[in-house]
Coordinates of C-alpha atoms in Angstrom, one line a residue:
M7 CA -161.6 -80.0 23.2
D8 CA -164.2 -77.9 21.3
L9 CA -165.6 -78.8 17.9
P10 CA -163.5 -78.0 14.8
Q11 CA -164.6 -74.9 12.9
A12 CA -165.9 -77.0 10.0
D13 CA -168.3 -78.9 12.4
R14 CA -169.4 -75.6 14.0
D15 CA -170.3 -74.3 10.6
A16 CA -172.0 -77.5 9.6
V17 CA -174.3 -77.4 12.7
V18 CA -175.5 -73.9 11.8
E19 CA -175.9 -74.6 8.1
L20 CA -177.9 -77.9 8.8
T21 CA -180.1 -76.0 11.2
R22 CA -180.9 -73.4 8.6
T23 CA -181.5 -76.1 6.0
L24 CA -184.0 -77.9 8.3
V25 CA -185.8 -74.7 9.2
R26 CA -186.3 -73.9 5.5
A27 CA -187.9 -77.3 5.0
P28 CA -191.5 -77.0 6.2
S29 CA -192.7 -79.8 8.4
P30 CA -196.0 -79.2 10.1
S31 CA -197.1 -82.3 12.0
G32 CA -198.2 -85.1 9.7
R33 CA -196.6 -83.4 6.7
E34 CA -193.0 -83.5 7.6
R35 CA -191.6 -85.0 4.4
P36 CA -189.6 -82.0 3.2
A37 CA -187.7 -81.9 6.5
V38 CA -187.4 -85.6 6.7
D39 CA -185.9 -85.7 3.2
A40 CA -183.4 -82.9 4.1
F41 CA -182.4 -84.7 7.3
V42 CA -181.9 -88.0 5.5
S43 CA -179.8 -86.3 2.9
A44 CA -177.7 -84.8 5.7
L45 CA -177.2 -88.1 7.4
H46 CA -176.0 -89.6 4.2
D47 CA -173.6 -86.7 3.6
L48 CA -172.3 -87.1 7.2
G49 CA -171.3 -90.7 6.5
F50 CA -173.7 -92.6 8.7
D51 CA -173.4 -96.4 8.2
R52 CA -177.1 -96.9 7.8
V53 CA -179.8 -94.3 7.0
E54 CA -183.5 -95.3 6.9
L55 CA -187.1 -94.3 7.3
D56 CA -189.1 -96.5 9.5
E57 CA -192.7 -97.3 8.9
A58 CA -193.9 -94.3 10.8
G59 CA -191.8 -92.0 8.7
N60 CA -189.0 -91.3 11.3
A61 CA -185.6 -90.6 9.9
I62 CA -182.9 -92.7 11.6
G63 CA -179.2 -92.7 11.1
T64 CA -176.9 -95.4 12.7
L65 CA -173.2 -95.5 13.2
V66 CA -171.7 -98.8 14.2
G67 CA -168.4 -98.9 16.1
G68 CA -168.4 -102.6 17.2
D69 CA -169.6 -104.4 20.3
G70 CA -170.9 -102.2 23.0
P71 CA -173.9 -100.3 24.3
T72 CA -176.5 -98.3 22.2
L73 CA -176.9 -94.6 22.6
V74 CA -179.8 -92.8 21.0
L75 CA -179.7 -89.0 20.3
N76 CA -183.3 -88.1 19.7
G77 CA -185.4 -85.2 18.6
H78 CA -188.5 -84.4 16.5
L79 CA -188.7 -82.9 13.0
D80 CA -192.3 -81.7 13.0
T81 CA -193.3 -78.2 14.1
V82 CA -196.4 -76.4 15.0
P83 CA -197.8 -74.2 12.2
T84 CA -196.0 -70.9 11.4
G85 CA -199.2 -68.8 11.7
D86 CA -199.4 -65.5 9.8
P87 CA -196.0 -64.7 8.4
A88 CA -196.8 -61.0 8.9
D89 CA -196.6 -61.6 12.7
W90 CA -193.0 -62.6 12.5
P91 CA -190.0 -60.2 12.4
V92 CA -188.4 -62.6 9.9
D93 CA -189.5 -65.1 7.3
P94 CA -190.6 -68.0 9.5
L95 CA -189.2 -70.5 7.0
G96 CA -186.1 -68.5 6.0
G97 CA -183.6 -69.9 8.4
E98 CA -182.2 -66.4 8.7
L99 CA -179.1 -65.4 10.7
N100 CA -179.8 -62.4 12.9
D101 CA -178.4 -61.2 16.2
G102 CA -176.2 -64.3 16.5
A103 CA -179.0 -66.7 16.2
V104 CA -180.8 -68.9 13.6
W105 CA -184.4 -67.7 13.3
G106 CA -187.6 -69.5 12.2
R107 CA -190.2 -72.1 13.0
G108 CA -188.5 -75.2 14.4
S109 CA -185.2 -73.5 15.1
V110 CA -185.3 -74.1 18.8
D111 CA -188.1 -76.7 18.8
M112 CA -186.1 -78.6 17.8
K113 CA -184.3 -78.8 14.5
G114 CA -181.3 -77.1 15.9
A115 CA -180.8 -79.9 18.4
L116 CA -181.1 -82.5 15.7
A117 CA -178.5 -80.7 13.5
A118 CA -176.1 -80.6 16.5
M119 CA -176.7 -84.3 17.2
A120 CA -176.0 -85.4 13.7
V121 CA -172.8 -83.3 13.4
A122 CA -171.6 -84.4 16.8
A123 CA -172.1 -88.0 15.9
R124 CA -169.9 -87.7 12.9
A125 CA -167.2 -86.2 15.2
V126 CA -167.5 -89.2 17.5
A127 CA -167.2 -91.6 14.6
R128 CA -164.0 -89.9 13.4
A129 CA -162.4 -90.6 16.8
G130 CA -163.7 -94.2 17.0
F131 CA -166.0 -95.8 19.5
A132 CA -167.6 -99.0 20.6
G133 CA -171.3 -99.9 20.3
R134 CA -174.0 -98.2 18.3
L135 CA -174.8 -94.5 18.0
V136 CA -178.2 -93.7 16.6
V137 CA -179.5 -90.2 15.7
A138 CA -183.3 -90.3 15.2
G139 CA -185.7 -87.5 14.0
M140 CA -189.2 -88.2 15.0
V141 CA -192.5 -87.2 13.3
Q142 CA -195.8 -86.0 14.8
E143 CA -194.4 -85.2 18.3
E144 CA -196.6 -82.1 18.5
V145 CA -199.8 -84.0 17.9
G146 CA -199.5 -87.0 20.2
G147 CA -196.1 -88.5 19.7
F148 CA -197.0 -91.1 17.0
G149 CA -193.4 -91.3 15.7
A150 CA -191.8 -91.8 19.1
R151 CA -194.5 -94.3 20.2
W152 CA -193.6 -96.4 17.1
F153 CA -189.9 -95.9 17.5
G154 CA -189.8 -96.5 21.2
E155 CA -191.6 -99.9 21.0
R156 CA -189.1 -101.2 18.4
Q157 CA -185.7 -100.1 19.9
R158 CA -183.8 -101.2 22.9
P159 CA -181.2 -98.5 23.7
D160 CA -179.2 -98.3 26.8
L161 CA -179.5 -94.5 27.1
V162 CA -181.5 -91.9 25.3
V163 CA -180.6 -88.2 25.1
L164 CA -183.6 -86.0 24.1
G165 CA -182.7 -82.7 22.7
E166 CA -185.7 -80.6 23.6
P167 CA -184.6 -77.1 24.5
S168 CA -183.3 -76.8 28.0
D169 CA -180.9 -73.8 28.0
L170 CA -178.1 -76.4 28.0
G171 CA -179.2 -77.8 31.3
I172 CA -180.1 -81.4 32.1
R173 CA -183.7 -82.3 32.3
I174 CA -185.1 -85.4 33.9
G175 CA -188.8 -85.2 33.3
H176 CA -192.1 -83.4 33.0
R177 CA -195.7 -83.5 33.9
G178 CA -198.0 -85.5 31.6
R179 CA -200.9 -84.3 29.6
I180 CA -204.4 -85.6 29.5
E181 CA -207.0 -84.1 27.2
A182 CA -210.4 -84.7 28.6
R183 CA -213.9 -83.9 27.3
V184 CA -216.6 -82.8 29.7
V185 CA -220.2 -82.8 28.4
L186 CA -222.7 -80.8 30.4
P187 CA -226.4 -81.2 29.7
G188 CA -229.0 -78.4 29.6
R189 CA -232.4 -77.9 28.2
I190 CA -233.2 -76.2 25.0
A191 CA -235.7 -73.3 25.0
H192 CA -236.4 -70.0 23.1
A193 CA -233.9 -67.4 24.2
A194 CA -236.7 -64.9 24.6
K195 CA -238.1 -67.0 27.4
A196 CA -234.9 -68.5 28.8
E197 CA -236.5 -69.5 32.1
L198 CA -238.2 -72.4 30.2
G199 CA -234.9 -74.0 29.6
E200 CA -231.6 -74.7 31.4
N201 CA -228.6 -72.9 29.9
A202 CA -225.7 -75.4 29.4
V203 CA -223.3 -72.5 28.9
L204 CA -224.0 -71.1 32.3
R205 CA -223.5 -74.6 33.7
A206 CA -220.2 -74.8 31.9
A207 CA -219.2 -71.4 33.5
R208 CA -220.0 -72.7 37.0
Y209 CA -218.1 -75.9 36.2
S210 CA -215.0 -73.9 35.1
L211 CA -215.0 -71.8 38.2
A212 CA -215.3 -74.9 40.4
L213 CA -212.5 -76.6 38.5
A214 CA -210.2 -73.6 39.1
G215 CA -210.8 -74.0 42.9
L216 CA -209.8 -77.7 43.1
T217 CA -206.7 -78.7 45.1
L218 CA -204.7 -81.1 42.9
P219 CA -201.9 -83.5 43.6
Q220 CA -198.4 -82.2 43.9
D221 CA -194.9 -83.5 43.2
P222 CA -191.7 -82.1 44.9
L223 CA -189.9 -81.6 41.6
L224 CA -192.7 -81.1 39.1
G225 CA -195.0 -79.0 41.2
R226 CA -198.8 -79.4 41.1
S227 CA -201.1 -81.0 38.6
S228 CA -203.2 -78.4 36.7
A229 CA -206.6 -78.4 34.9
T230 CA -207.2 -75.7 32.3
V231 CA -210.4 -75.2 30.3
T232 CA -209.1 -74.6 26.7
Q233 CA -212.3 -74.9 24.6
V234 CA -216.0 -74.3 25.1
R235 CA -218.6 -75.4 22.6
S236 CA -222.4 -75.1 22.8
F237 CA -225.1 -76.9 21.0
P238 CA -227.1 -76.4 18.8
V239 CA -224.3 -74.6 17.0
D240 CA -226.5 -72.7 14.6
G241 CA -229.1 -71.4 17.1
A242 CA -228.1 -67.9 18.2
N243 CA -231.6 -67.4 19.6
V244 CA -231.8 -70.8 21.4
V245 CA -230.9 -71.6 25.0
P246 CA -228.1 -74.1 24.6
G247 CA -229.1 -77.6 25.5
R248 CA -225.6 -79.0 25.7
A249 CA -222.1 -77.7 26.4
E250 CA -218.7 -79.4 25.9
L251 CA -215.5 -78.4 27.5
T252 CA -212.0 -79.4 26.6
I253 CA -209.8 -79.8 29.6
D254 CA -206.0 -79.7 29.3
Y255 CA -204.9 -81.6 32.4
R256 CA -201.2 -81.7 33.3
N257 CA -200.6 -84.6 35.7
V258 CA -197.7 -85.3 38.0
P259 CA -196.6 -88.9 38.5
G260 CA -199.0 -90.9 40.6
D261 CA -202.0 -88.7 39.5
E262 CA -203.3 -91.4 37.1
V263 CA -205.8 -91.2 34.3
D264 CA -208.7 -93.0 36.0
A265 CA -208.4 -90.8 39.1
V266 CA -208.2 -87.6 36.9
L267 CA -211.4 -88.5 35.0
A268 CA -213.2 -89.3 38.3
R269 CA -212.0 -86.0 39.8
L270 CA -213.3 -84.1 36.7
A271 CA -216.7 -85.9 36.9
G272 CA -217.0 -85.0 40.6
V273 CA -217.0 -81.3 39.8
D274 CA -220.6 -81.7 38.5
L275 CA -222.3 -85.0 39.1
G276 CA -224.4 -84.6 36.0
A277 CA -221.4 -84.3 33.8
R278 CA -220.2 -86.9 31.4
V279 CA -216.4 -87.1 31.2
D280 CA -214.5 -89.1 28.6
L281 CA -211.1 -89.4 26.9
P282 CA -211.1 -88.6 23.2
E283 CA -208.9 -90.8 21.0
E284 CA -206.4 -89.9 18.3
T285 CA -206.0 -91.7 15.1
A286 CA -202.5 -91.2 13.8
R287 CA -201.1 -92.5 10.5
S288 CA -197.8 -92.2 8.7
E289 CA -197.6 -89.6 6.0
D290 CA -197.6 -92.3 3.3
G291 CA -200.6 -94.1 5.0
R292 CA -198.7 -97.3 5.5
V293 CA -199.2 -97.6 9.2
E294 CA -201.9 -96.3 11.6
R295 CA -202.2 -96.2 15.4
R296 CA -205.2 -95.3 17.6
F297 CA -204.5 -94.1 21.1
P298 CA -206.2 -91.9 23.8
R299 CA -205.1 -88.3 24.0
V300 CA -202.7 -89.0 26.9
N301 CA -199.0 -88.2 27.1
P302 CA -197.8 -89.8 30.3
A303 CA -195.7 -88.0 32.9
Y304 CA -192.1 -88.9 32.9
L305 CA -189.6 -88.5 35.8
L306 CA -186.2 -90.1 36.0
D307 CA -185.0 -90.5 39.6
R308 CA -182.6 -87.6 40.3
G309 CA -180.4 -90.2 42.1
H310 CA -180.2 -92.4 39.0
P311 CA -176.5 -92.9 38.2
A312 CA -177.0 -91.6 34.7
V313 CA -177.8 -88.1 36.0
G314 CA -174.6 -87.7 38.0
W315 CA -172.6 -89.1 35.2
A316 CA -174.1 -86.7 32.7
R317 CA -173.5 -83.7 35.0
A318 CA -169.9 -84.7 35.3
V319 CA -169.4 -85.2 31.5
L320 CA -171.2 -82.0 30.5
G321 CA -169.6 -80.0 33.3
A322 CA -166.1 -81.0 32.1
A323 CA -167.0 -80.4 28.4
L324 CA -168.7 -77.0 28.9
E325 CA -166.4 -75.9 31.7
R326 CA -169.2 -74.9 34.0
E327 CA -171.7 -76.3 36.5
V328 CA -174.6 -77.9 34.7
G329 CA -177.9 -77.8 36.6
V330 CA -180.6 -80.5 36.7
G331 CA -184.2 -79.6 36.4
T332 CA -187.5 -80.5 34.6
W333 CA -189.3 -79.3 31.6
W334 CA -192.6 -77.4 32.0
F335 CA -194.0 -79.0 28.8
A336 CA -194.6 -82.6 27.7
T337 CA -192.2 -84.4 25.5
D338 CA -191.6 -87.7 23.8
A339 CA -189.6 -89.0 26.8
P340 CA -192.2 -91.4 28.1
H341 CA -192.6 -93.1 24.7
L342 CA -188.8 -93.3 24.3
A343 CA -188.5 -94.9 27.8
V344 CA -191.2 -97.5 27.3
R345 CA -188.7 -100.4 27.1
G346 CA -186.7 -99.3 30.2
A347 CA -183.9 -97.0 29.0
P348 CA -183.3 -93.8 31.0
V349 CA -184.0 -90.6 29.1
L350 CA -181.9 -87.5 29.8
G351 CA -182.8 -84.1 28.4
F352 CA -180.2 -81.7 27.1
G353 CA -180.8 -79.2 24.3
P354 CA -179.9 -75.8 23.0
G355 CA -182.0 -72.7 23.3
D356 CA -184.7 -71.1 25.4
P357 CA -187.9 -73.2 25.5
E358 CA -190.0 -70.1 26.1
L359 CA -189.4 -69.2 22.4
A360 CA -190.9 -72.4 21.1
H361 CA -194.3 -72.0 19.3
T362 CA -193.9 -68.2 19.2
T363 CA -193.3 -65.8 16.4
R364 CA -189.9 -65.0 18.0
E365 CA -188.5 -68.5 17.7
A366 CA -184.7 -68.5 17.4
V367 CA -181.8 -70.5 18.7
P368 CA -178.4 -68.8 19.4
I369 CA -175.5 -70.0 17.4
A370 CA -173.4 -70.2 20.5
S371 CA -176.0 -72.5 22.1
L372 CA -175.9 -74.8 19.0
H373 CA -172.2 -75.0 19.2
A374 CA -172.2 -75.8 22.9
A375 CA -175.0 -78.4 22.4
A376 CA -173.0 -80.2 19.7
H377 CA -169.9 -80.1 21.9
G378 CA -172.0 -81.6 24.8
Y379 CA -173.5 -84.3 22.6
R380 CA -170.1 -85.3 21.4
A381 CA -168.8 -85.5 25.0
L382 CA -171.8 -87.6 26.2
A383 CA -171.5 -90.0 23.2
S384 CA -167.8 -90.3 23.5
A385 CA -167.9 -91.0 27.2
F386 CA -170.8 -93.5 26.9
L387 CA -169.4 -95.4 23.9
T388 CA -165.7 -95.8 24.8
G389 CA -166.4 -99.3 26.2
T390 CA -165.8 -98.1 29.7
P391 CA -168.9 -98.2 31.9
P392 CA -170.0 -94.6 32.4
W393 CA -171.1 -95.3 36.0
E394 CA -170.1 -97.7 38.7
G395 CA -170.7 -101.4 38.0
S396 CA -171.2 -102.8 34.5
M397 CA -173.5 -100.9 32.3
P398 CA -175.9 -103.8 31.6
S399 CA -176.4 -104.6 35.3
A400 CA -176.8 -100.9 36.3
L401 CA -179.4 -100.4 33.6
A402 CA -181.1 -103.7 34.5
E403 CA -181.4 -102.5 38.1
A404 CA -182.8 -99.2 37.0
R405 CA -185.4 -101.0 34.7
A406 CA -186.4 -103.3 37.5

């Protein structure tokens, strides 16, 4: 049974409200407050902000498993509003879609999750249903790292855009810094020095020629030079004595950090390769974490029983075949899975519109996502094990 019209309208209006609340990473409070207010209005039993600033709503139906519906409230910057066809913070309705920054990545999914949870509660369920809006996903996942270490769910559904397909993982991201030495000289007699920028160019060409590890589902690891800096920075007539490259390395499972750094160092034996660290803190400054700029790869076994179960539930709800694939971008999934729960991806909208000036999410996709979230939560929280064997033992085996 599809969602009632009042719920369908509520999903769209909450999406628009969240888009209108600016939430660049680290300054999400307007969107956090709007989401908290919505969770109260929707009748969640408990609504709270954790120490990291994540907004968390909980519905309690009695003894049973815990399902987390998860997304992030922060967005990348809007950029120049003149580059947009609409007001990037207007939450406008146009061509059957909600437009604006964060609409598809991923405030629309959170709106659909929250409204779907209310529908599940009306029908009654066993266990705990948690809807959680994370902060700082776009800049290292501080919110999900904090949340994931303190929760023990039995299943997590992550609403990153997936065109309403199931996603089971993605490559990781390693941000590495490569320092290449040169020798300073006057640019009018460059032969007296060694130009570190030319060395950086040779390094970049050699990097592009590397054969990197491959995974059957996720494809090949990749290494992309995204920034080049030369020193001294204020010497336009000086042969650079040092160059620094930023490498965006996307790794498949098994292509581990130490091996990646060694591989990058091997491109030029005179290079120094290191892993910059990130210091993240809550918006109110209460808590702080320091971690390397690494977002691990995540891949749930396609044969895990949760995958087949979700395909069956969503296929029945959406009345079509639901495909299983992977995301091409990194997500909070590895942080949410840190204590062993399987993480399944399912979200509305086209991920290729994320971070662009054409960002929008179709209303029909929002409605379908909310219907899908309700179906997943209802099936998981009825007290009947959603796959063969008891739920605790099945999950324990998966975690082992």
